[in-house]
Short mmCIF file of N, CA and C in Angstrom, two decimals:
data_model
loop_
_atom_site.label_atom_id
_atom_site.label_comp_id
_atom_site.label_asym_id
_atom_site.label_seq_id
_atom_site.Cartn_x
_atom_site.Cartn_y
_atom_site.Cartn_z
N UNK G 1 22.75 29.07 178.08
CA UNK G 1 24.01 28.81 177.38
C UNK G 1 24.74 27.68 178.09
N UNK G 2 25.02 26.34 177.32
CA UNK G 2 25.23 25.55 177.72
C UNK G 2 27.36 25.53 177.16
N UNK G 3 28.33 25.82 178.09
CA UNK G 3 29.62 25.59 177.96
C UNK G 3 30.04 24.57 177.12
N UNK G 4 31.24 24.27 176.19
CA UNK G 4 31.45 23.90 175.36
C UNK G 4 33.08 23.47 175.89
N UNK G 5 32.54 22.23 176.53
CA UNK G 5 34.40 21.39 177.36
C UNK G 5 35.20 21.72 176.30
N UNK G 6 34.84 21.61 175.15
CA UNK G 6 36.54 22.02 174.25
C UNK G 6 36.97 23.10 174.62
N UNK G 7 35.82 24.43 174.86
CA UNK G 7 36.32 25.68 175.14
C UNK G 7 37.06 25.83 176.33
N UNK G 8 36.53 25.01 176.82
CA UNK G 8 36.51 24.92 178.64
C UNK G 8 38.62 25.75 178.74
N UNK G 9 38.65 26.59 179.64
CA UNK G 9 39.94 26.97 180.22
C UNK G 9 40.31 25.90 181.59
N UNK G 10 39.62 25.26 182.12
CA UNK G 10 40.12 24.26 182.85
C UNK G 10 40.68 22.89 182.00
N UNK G 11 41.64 22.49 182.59
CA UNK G 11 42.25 21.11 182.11
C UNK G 11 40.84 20.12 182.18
N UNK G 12 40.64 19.72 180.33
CA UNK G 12 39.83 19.01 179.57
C UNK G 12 40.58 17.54 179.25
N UNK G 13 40.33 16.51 179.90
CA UNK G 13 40.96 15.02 179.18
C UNK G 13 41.30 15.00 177.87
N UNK G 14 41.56 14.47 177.40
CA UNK G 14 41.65 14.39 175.72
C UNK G 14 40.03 13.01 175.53
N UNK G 15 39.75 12.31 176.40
CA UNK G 15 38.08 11.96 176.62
C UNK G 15 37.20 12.79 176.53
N UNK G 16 37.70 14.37 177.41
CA UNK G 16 36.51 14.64 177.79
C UNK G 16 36.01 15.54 176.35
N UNK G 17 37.31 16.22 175.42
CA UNK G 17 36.86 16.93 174.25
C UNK G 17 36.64 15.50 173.12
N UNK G 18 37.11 14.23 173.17
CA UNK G 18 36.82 13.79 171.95
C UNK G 18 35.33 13.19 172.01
N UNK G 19 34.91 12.89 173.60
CA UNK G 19 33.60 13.04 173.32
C UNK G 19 32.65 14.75 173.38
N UNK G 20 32.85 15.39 173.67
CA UNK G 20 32.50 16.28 173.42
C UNK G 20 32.43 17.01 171.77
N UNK G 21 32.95 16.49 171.17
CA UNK G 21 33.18 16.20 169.95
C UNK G 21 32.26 15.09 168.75
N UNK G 22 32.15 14.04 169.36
CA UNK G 22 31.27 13.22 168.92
C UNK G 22 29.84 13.75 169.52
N UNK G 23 29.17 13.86 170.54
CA UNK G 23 28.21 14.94 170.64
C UNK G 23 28.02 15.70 170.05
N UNK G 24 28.41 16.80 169.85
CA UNK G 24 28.00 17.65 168.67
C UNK G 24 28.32 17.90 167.59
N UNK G 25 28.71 16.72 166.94
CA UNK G 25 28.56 16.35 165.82
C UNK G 25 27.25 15.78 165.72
N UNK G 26 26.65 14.45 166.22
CA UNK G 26 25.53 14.30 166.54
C UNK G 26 25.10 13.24 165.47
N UNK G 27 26.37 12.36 164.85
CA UNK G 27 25.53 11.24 163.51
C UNK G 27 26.85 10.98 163.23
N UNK G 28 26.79 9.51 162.89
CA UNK G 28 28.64 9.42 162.49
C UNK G 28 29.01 9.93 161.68
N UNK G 29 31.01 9.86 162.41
CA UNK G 29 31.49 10.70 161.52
C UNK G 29 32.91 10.10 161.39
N UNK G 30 33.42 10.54 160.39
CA UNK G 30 34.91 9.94 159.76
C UNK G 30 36.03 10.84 161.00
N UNK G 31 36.67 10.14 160.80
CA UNK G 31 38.59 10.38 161.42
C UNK G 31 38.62 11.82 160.86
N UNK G 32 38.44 12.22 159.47
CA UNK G 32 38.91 13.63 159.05
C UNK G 32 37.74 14.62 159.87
N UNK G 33 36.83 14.28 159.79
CA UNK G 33 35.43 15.34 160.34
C UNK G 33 35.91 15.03 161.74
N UNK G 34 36.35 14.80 162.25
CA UNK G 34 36.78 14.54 163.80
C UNK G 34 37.84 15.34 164.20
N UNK G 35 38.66 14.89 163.55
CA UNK G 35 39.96 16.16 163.06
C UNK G 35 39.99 17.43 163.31
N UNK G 36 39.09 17.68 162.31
CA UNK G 36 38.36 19.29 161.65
C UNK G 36 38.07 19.58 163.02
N UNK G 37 37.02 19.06 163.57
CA UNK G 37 36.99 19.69 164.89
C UNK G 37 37.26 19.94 165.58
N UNK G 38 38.63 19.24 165.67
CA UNK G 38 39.58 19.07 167.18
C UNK G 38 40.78 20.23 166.82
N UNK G 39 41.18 19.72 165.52
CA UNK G 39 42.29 21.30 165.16
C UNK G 39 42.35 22.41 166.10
N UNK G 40 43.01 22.92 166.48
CA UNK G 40 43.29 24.22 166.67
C UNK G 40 42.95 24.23 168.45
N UNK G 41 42.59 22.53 169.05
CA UNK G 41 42.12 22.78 170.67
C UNK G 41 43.53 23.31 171.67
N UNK G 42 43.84 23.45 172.54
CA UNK G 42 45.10 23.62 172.97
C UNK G 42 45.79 22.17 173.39
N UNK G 43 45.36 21.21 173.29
CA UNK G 43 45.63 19.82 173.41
C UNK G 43 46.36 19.93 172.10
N UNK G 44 45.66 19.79 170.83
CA UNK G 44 46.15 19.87 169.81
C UNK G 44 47.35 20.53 169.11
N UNK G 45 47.49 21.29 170.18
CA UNK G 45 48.77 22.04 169.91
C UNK G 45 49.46 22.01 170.84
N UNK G 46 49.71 20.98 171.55
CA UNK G 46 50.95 20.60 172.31
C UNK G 46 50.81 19.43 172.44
N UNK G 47 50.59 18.29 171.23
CA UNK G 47 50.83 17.25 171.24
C UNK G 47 51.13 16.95 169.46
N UNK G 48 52.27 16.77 169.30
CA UNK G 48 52.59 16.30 168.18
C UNK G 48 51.93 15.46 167.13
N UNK G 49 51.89 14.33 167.78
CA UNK G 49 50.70 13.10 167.52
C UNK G 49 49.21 13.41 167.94
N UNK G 50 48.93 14.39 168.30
CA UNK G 50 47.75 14.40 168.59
C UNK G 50 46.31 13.44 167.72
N UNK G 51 46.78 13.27 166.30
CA UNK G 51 45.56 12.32 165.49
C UNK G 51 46.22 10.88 166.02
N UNK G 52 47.22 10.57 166.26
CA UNK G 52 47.10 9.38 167.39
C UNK G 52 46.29 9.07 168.08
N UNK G 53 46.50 10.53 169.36
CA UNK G 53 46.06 10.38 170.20
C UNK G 53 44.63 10.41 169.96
N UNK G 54 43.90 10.45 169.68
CA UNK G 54 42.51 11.05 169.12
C UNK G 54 42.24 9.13 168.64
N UNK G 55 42.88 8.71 168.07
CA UNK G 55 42.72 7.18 167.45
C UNK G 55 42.78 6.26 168.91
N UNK G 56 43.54 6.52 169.49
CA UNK G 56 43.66 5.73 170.70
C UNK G 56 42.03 6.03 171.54
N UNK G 57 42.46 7.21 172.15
CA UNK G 57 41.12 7.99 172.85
C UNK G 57 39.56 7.07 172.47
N UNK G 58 39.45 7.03 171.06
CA UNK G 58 38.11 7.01 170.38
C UNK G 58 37.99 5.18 170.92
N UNK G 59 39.38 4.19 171.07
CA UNK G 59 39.51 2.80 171.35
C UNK G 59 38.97 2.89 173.02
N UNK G 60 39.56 3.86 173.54
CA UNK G 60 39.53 3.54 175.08
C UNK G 60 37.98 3.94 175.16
N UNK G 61 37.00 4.72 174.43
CA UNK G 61 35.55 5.51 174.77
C UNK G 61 35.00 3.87 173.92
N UNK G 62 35.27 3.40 173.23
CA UNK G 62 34.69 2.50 172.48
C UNK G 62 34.10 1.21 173.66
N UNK G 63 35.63 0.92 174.78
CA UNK G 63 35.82 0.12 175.28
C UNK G 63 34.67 0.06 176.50
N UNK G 64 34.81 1.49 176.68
CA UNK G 64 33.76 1.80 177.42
C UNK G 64 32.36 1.53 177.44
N UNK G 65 32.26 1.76 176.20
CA UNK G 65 30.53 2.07 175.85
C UNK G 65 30.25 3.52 175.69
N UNK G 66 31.10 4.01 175.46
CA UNK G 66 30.88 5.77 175.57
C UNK G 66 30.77 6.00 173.66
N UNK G 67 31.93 5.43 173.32
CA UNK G 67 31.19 5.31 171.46
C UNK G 67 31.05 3.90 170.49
N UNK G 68 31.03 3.96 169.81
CA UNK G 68 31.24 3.34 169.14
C UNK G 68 31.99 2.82 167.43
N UNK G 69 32.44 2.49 167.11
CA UNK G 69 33.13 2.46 165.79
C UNK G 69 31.87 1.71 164.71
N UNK G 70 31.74 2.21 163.56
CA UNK G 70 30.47 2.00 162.66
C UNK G 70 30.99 1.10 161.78
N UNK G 71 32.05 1.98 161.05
CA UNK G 71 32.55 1.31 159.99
C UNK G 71 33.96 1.87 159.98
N UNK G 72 34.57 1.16 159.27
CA UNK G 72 35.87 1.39 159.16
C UNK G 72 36.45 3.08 159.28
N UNK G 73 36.65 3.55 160.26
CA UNK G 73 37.29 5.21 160.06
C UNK G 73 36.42 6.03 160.63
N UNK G 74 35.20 5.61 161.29
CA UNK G 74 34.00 6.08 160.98
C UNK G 74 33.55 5.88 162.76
N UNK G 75 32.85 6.87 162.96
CA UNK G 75 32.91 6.93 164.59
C UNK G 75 31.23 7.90 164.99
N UNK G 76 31.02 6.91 166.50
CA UNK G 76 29.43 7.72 167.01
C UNK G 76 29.11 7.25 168.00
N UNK G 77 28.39 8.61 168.57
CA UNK G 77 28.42 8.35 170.38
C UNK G 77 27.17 7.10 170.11
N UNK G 78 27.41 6.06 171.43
CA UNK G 78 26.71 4.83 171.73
C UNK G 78 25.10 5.27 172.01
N UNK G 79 24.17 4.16 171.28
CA UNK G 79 22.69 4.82 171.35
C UNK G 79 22.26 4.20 172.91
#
């Protein structure tokens, strides 16, 4: 059984679940399917803006090389 950082009870980056997020998803995916997933994390519920933050996040992993942006809205971890 491999732990699931979103689940994680230790303090998770908002990096470390949005890639954790794009991982298992596992094939690109839109802003809303990204969403869907993230809903309900405890990040998510103590941040107002949180789909901001999630828009920003996905720029700074991009910058990285950690994802990449496909198409417009549209998001996947780097091959």
């Amino acid at each position: 059984y491999e732990q699931d950082i979103r689940d994680s009870k230790v303090m998770a980056t908002w990096k470390d679940i949005v890639t954790a997020t794009l991982k298992s998803i596992n094939r690109d995916a839109s802003l809303d399917e990204i969403y869907k997933n993230l809903e309900g994390h405890e990040k998510t519920k103590s941040n107002e803006h949180w789909k901001e933050k999630v828009r920003q996040t996905l720029q700074q992993l991009a910058k990285s090389g950690i994802c990449k942006n496909t198409v417009r809205g549209h998001w996947s971890i780097a091959a």
